[in-house]
Coordinates of C-alpha atoms and ligand atoms in Angstrom, one line a residue:
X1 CA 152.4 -3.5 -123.9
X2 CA 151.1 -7.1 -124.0
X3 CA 152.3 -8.8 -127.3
X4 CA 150.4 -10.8 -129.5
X5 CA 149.7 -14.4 -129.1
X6 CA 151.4 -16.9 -131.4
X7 CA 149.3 -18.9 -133.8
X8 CA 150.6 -22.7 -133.3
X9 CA 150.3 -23.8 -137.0
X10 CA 152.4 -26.9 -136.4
X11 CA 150.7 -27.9 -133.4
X12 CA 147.2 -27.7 -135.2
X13 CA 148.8 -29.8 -138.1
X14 CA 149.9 -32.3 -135.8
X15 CA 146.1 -32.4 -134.1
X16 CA 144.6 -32.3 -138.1
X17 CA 147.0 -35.2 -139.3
X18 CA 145.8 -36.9 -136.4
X19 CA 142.3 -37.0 -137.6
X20 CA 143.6 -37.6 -140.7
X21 CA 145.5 -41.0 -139.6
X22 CA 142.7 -41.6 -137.8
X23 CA 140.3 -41.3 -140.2
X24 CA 141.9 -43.9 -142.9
X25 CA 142.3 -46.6 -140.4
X26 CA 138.7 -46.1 -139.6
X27 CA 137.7 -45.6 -143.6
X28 CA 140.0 -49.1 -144.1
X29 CA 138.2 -50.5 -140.8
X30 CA 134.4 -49.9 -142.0
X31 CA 135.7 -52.1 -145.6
X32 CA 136.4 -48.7 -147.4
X33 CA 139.4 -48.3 -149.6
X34 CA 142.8 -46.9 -148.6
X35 CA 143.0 -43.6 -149.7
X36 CA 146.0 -42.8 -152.5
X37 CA 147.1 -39.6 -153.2
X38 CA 149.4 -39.4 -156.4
X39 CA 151.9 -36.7 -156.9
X40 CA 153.1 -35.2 -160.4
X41 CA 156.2 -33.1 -160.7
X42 CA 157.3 -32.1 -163.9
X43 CA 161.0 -31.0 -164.0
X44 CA 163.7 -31.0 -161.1
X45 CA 163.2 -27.8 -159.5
X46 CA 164.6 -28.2 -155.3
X47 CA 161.9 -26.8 -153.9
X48 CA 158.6 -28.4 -155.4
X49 CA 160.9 -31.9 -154.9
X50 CA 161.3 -30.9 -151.6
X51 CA 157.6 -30.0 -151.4
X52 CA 156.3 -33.4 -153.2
X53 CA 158.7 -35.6 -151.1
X54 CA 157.5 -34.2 -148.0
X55 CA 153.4 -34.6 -149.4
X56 CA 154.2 -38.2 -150.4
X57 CA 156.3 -39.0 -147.0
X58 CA 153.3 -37.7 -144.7
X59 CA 150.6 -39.6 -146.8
X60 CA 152.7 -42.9 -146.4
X61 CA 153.1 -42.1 -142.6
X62 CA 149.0 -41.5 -142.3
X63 CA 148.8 -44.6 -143.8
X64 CA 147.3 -43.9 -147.6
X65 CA 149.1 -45.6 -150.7
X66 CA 151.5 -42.8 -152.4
X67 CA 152.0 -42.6 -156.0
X68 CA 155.0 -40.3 -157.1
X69 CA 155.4 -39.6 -161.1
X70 CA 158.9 -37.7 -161.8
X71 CA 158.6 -36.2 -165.7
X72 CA 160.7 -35.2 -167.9
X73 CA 160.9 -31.2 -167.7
X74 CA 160.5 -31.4 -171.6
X75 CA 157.6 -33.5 -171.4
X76 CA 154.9 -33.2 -174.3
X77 CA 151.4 -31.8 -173.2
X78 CA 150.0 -34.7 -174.7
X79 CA 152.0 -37.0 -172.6
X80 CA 151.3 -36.0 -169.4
X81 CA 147.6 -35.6 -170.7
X82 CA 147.8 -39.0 -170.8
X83 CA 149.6 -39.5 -167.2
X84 CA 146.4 -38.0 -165.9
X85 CA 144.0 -39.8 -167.9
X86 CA 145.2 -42.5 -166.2
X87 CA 145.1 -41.3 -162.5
X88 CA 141.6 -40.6 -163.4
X89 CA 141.0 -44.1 -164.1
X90 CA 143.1 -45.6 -161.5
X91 CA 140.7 -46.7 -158.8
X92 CA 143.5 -47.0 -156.0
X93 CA 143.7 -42.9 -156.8
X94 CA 141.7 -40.3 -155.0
X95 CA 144.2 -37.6 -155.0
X96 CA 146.0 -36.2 -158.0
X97 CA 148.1 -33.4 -157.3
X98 CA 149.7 -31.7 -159.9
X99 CA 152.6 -29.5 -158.9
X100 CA 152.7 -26.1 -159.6
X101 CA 154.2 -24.3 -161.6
X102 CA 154.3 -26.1 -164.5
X103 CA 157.1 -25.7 -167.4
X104 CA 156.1 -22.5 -169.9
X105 CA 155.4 -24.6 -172.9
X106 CA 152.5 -26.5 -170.9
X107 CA 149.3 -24.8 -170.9
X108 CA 148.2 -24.7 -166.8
X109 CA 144.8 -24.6 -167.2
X110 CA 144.3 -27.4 -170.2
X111 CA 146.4 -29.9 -167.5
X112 CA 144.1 -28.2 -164.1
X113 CA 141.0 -29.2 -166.2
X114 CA 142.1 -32.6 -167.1
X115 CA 142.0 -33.9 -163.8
X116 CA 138.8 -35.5 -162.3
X117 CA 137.3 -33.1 -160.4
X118 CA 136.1 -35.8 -157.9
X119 CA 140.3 -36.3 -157.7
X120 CA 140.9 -32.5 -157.6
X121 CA 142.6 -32.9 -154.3
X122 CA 144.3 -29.1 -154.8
X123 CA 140.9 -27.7 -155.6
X124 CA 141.8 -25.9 -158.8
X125 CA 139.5 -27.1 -160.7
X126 CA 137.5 -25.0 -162.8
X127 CA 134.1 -26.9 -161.8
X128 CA 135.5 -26.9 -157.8
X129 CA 136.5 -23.0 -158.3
X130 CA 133.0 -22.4 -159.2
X131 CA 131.5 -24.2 -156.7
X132 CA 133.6 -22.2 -153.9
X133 CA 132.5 -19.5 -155.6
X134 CA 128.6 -20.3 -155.1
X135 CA 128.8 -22.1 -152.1
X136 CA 125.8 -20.7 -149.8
X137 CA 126.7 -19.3 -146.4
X138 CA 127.6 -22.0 -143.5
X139 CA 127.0 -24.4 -146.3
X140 CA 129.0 -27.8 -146.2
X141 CA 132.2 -27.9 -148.3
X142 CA 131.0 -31.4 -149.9
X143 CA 133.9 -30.8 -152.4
X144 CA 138.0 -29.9 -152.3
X145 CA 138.9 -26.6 -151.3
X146 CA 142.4 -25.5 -152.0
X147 CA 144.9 -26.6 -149.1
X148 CA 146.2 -23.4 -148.1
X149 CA 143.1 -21.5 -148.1
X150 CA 141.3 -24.2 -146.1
X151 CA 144.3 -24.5 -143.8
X152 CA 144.3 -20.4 -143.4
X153 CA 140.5 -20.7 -142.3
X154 CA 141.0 -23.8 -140.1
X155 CA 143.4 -21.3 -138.3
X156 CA 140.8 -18.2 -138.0
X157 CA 138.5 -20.8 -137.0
X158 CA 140.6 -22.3 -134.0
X159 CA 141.8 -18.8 -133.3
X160 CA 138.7 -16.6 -133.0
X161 CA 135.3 -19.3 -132.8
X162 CA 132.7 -17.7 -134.7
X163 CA 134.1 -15.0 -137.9
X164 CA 130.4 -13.5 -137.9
X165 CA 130.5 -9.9 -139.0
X166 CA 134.3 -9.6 -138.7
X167 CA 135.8 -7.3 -141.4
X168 CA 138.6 -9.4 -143.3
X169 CA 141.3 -8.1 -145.7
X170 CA 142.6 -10.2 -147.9
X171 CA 146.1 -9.0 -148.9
X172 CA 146.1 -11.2 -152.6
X173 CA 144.1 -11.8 -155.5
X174 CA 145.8 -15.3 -156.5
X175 CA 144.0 -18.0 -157.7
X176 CA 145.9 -20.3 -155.1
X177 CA 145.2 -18.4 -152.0
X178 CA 143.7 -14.6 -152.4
X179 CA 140.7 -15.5 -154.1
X180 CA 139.6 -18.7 -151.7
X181 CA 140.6 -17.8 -149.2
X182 CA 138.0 -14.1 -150.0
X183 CA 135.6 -17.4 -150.7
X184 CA 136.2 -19.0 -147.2
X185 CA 135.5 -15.7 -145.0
X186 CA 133.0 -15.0 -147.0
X187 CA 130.7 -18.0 -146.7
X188 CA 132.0 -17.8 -142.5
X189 CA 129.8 -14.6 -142.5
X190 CA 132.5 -12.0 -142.7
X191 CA 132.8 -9.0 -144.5
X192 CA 135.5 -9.1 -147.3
X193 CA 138.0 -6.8 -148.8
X194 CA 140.1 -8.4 -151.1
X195 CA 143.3 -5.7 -152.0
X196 CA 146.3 -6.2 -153.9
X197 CA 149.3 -4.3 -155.4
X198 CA 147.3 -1.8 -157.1
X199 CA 145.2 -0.7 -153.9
X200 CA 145.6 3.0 -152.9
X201 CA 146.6 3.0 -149.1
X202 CA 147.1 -0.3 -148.5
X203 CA 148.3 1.1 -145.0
X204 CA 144.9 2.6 -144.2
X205 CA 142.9 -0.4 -145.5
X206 CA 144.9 -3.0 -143.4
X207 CA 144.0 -1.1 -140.2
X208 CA 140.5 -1.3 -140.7
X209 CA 140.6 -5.7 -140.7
X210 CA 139.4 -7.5 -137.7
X211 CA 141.5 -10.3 -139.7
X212 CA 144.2 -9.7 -141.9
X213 CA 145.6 -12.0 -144.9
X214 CA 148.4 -11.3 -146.5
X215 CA 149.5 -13.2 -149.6
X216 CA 151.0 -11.0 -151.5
X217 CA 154.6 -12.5 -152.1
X218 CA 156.5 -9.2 -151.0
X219 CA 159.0 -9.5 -148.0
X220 CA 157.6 -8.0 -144.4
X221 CA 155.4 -5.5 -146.9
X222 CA 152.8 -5.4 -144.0
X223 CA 154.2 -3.3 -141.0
X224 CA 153.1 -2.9 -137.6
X225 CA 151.0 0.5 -138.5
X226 CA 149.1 -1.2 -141.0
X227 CA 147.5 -3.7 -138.6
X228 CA 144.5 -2.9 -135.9
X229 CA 145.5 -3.1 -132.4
X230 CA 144.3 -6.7 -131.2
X231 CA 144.0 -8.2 -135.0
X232 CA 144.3 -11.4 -136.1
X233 CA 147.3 -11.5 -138.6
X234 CA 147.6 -14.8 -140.7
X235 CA 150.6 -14.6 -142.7
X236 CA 150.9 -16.7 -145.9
X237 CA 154.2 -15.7 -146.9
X238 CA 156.9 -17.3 -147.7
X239 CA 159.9 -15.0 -148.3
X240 CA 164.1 -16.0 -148.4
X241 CA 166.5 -13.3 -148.0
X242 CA 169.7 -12.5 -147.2
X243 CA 170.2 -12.2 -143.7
X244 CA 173.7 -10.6 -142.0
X245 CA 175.7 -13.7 -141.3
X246 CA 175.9 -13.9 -145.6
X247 CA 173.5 -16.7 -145.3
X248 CA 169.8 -16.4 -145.8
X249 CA 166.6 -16.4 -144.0
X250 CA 162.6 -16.9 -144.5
X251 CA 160.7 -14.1 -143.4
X252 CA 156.5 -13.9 -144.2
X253 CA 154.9 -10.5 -145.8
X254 CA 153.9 -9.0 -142.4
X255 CA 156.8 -7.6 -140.4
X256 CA 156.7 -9.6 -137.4
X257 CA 158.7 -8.0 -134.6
X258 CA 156.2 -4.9 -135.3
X259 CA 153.2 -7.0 -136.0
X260 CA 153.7 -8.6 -132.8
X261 CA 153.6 -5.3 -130.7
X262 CA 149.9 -4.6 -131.9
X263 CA 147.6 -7.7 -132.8
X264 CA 146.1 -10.3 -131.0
X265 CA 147.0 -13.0 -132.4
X266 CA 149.8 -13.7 -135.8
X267 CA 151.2 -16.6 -137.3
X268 CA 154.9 -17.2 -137.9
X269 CA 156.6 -17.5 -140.7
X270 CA 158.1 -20.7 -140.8
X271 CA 155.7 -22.7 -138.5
X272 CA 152.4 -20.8 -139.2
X273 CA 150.4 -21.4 -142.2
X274 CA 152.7 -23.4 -144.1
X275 CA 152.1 -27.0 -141.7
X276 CA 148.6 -26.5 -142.6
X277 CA 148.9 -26.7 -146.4
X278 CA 150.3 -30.4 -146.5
X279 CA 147.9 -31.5 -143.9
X280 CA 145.1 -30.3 -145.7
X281 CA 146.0 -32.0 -148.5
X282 CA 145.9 -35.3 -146.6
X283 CA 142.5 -34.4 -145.4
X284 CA 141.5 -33.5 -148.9
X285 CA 142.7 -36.6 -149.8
X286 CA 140.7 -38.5 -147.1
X287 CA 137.6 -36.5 -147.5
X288 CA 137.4 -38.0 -151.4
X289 CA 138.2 -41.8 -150.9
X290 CA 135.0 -41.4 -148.1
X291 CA 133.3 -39.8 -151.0
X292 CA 134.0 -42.5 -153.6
X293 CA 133.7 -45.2 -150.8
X294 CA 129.7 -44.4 -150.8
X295 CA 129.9 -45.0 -147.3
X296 CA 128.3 -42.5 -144.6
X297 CA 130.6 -39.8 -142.5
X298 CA 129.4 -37.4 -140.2
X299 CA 130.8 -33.9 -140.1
X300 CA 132.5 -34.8 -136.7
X301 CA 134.4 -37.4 -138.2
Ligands
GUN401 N1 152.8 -24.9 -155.8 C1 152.7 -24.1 -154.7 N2 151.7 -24.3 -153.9 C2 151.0 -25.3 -154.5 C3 149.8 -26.0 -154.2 O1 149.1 -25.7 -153.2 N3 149.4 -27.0 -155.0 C4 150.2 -27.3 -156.1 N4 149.7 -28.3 -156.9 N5 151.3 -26.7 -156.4 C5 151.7 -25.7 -155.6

């Protein structure tokens, strides 16, 4: 049996944040400004530093200006209110990224909303979610679409050409990657189930996807007799657990070693989808200081 060819998500970040870099010194070069992404955590938890340091680290290397607020975990709604009122105002700022999740007592949506949606570099926006939502088919996407999604279609996209007519199953119904990336396949012509933990036969419904997304949050949930022989599995999980030596290990939501004996083509879990998501943040980033620049970009730029 032939197994399933690997999908490279590291080497098409590398290719993307080349553009990227590319694209700022040519932004700077035409007299634009130099695009500045500014970072917000709120509290110390390892992983979203982790995840901000390496966001700010790639935008310095790209060459944008990097602006890293640390708050207080206790930090008053108001206060960090106001943090944002100021990004918004803050010309050197294109990006604002807010990192998720925020502490309990602040109110997720109130903060999403705050931020300029022109600045909405995450795409969470209530105003960009809508217009996701509407977007006609093959339509541009002249506004920020959230990194993982867009990172999730890039790699469908490279992958397959043309998604035309393909039937996609969308393992998920979260705001940050279900829903658009149901959004993205849809508007690339394809026909779109979006399933999630309450879905009877989950099994039965996977095997029916040309593409399958999973995004679910549940370790290797997706075995090989769920998938379609020659599929296209993208895996969006990211999953730690214990692994035999006592230490531990990250493993997606699609069992690999089977999933590998019967698509086409699947990610990896770590060095799939997950290189995408902070390079499309960068191009996010980019595509809005072009957009506030007033200056003219083809889509081939
Ligand atoms: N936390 C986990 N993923 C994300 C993301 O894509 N954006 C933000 N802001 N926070 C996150």
């Amino acid at each position: 049996m032939t197994e399933a060819k690997l999908i490279d998500g590291k080497a098409a970040a590398a290719t993307l944040q080349r553009r990227v870099g590319d694209g700022v010194a040519g932004l700077i070069g035409r007299g634009g400004p130099t695009p500045g992404l500014a970072t917000v955590l709120v509290g110390a938890d390892p992983a979203s530093q982790v995840y901000v340091r390496s966001k700010a680290r790639l935008a310095a290397e790209l060459g944008m200006a990097s602006f890293d607020f640390r708050l207080d975990e206790a930090i008053a709604e108001a206060e960090l209110l106001a943090v944002i009122d100021e990004l918004n105002g803050d010309e050197r700022v294109h990006g604002i990224l807010v990192q998720l999740p925020l502490p309990a007592h602040i109110d997720t949506t109130q903060i999403l909303m705050a931020i300029d949606p022109a600045k909405d570099v995450d795409g969470f926006h209530p105003f960009n979610v809508g217009r996701l939502g509407t977007v006609a088919p093959r339509a541009p996407l002249d506004f920020p679409v959230p990194c993982t999604p867009l990172g999730v279609s890039m790699l469908l996209q490279d992958t397959l050409g043309k998604l035309a007519g393909c039937n996609a199953v969308v393992i998920g119904r979260s705001n940050l990657v279900g829903r658009p990336v149901a959004q993205l396949l849809l508007r690339a012509d394809c026909t779109v189930t979006i399933a999630h933990s309450r879905t009877r036969d989950l099994a039965a419904l996977g095997r029916t996807a040309d593409i399958l997304v999973v995004a679910i949050g549940r370790p290797e949930l997706v075995r090989g007799d769920w998938i379609k022989p020659g599929a296209t599995v993208i895996d969006v999980g990211i999953n730690r657990v214990p692994a035999a030596d006592g230490k531990t290990r990250l493993v997606g939501d699609v069992a690999f070693d089977e999933a590998v004996k019967v698509a086409g083509h699947v990610t990896p879990v770590p060095g799939g989808v997950g290189p995408m998501t902070v390079a499309c943040l960068m191009f996010n980033t980019l595509q809005e200081a072009r957009r506030a620049s007033g200056l003219k970009f083809s889509a081939a730029d």
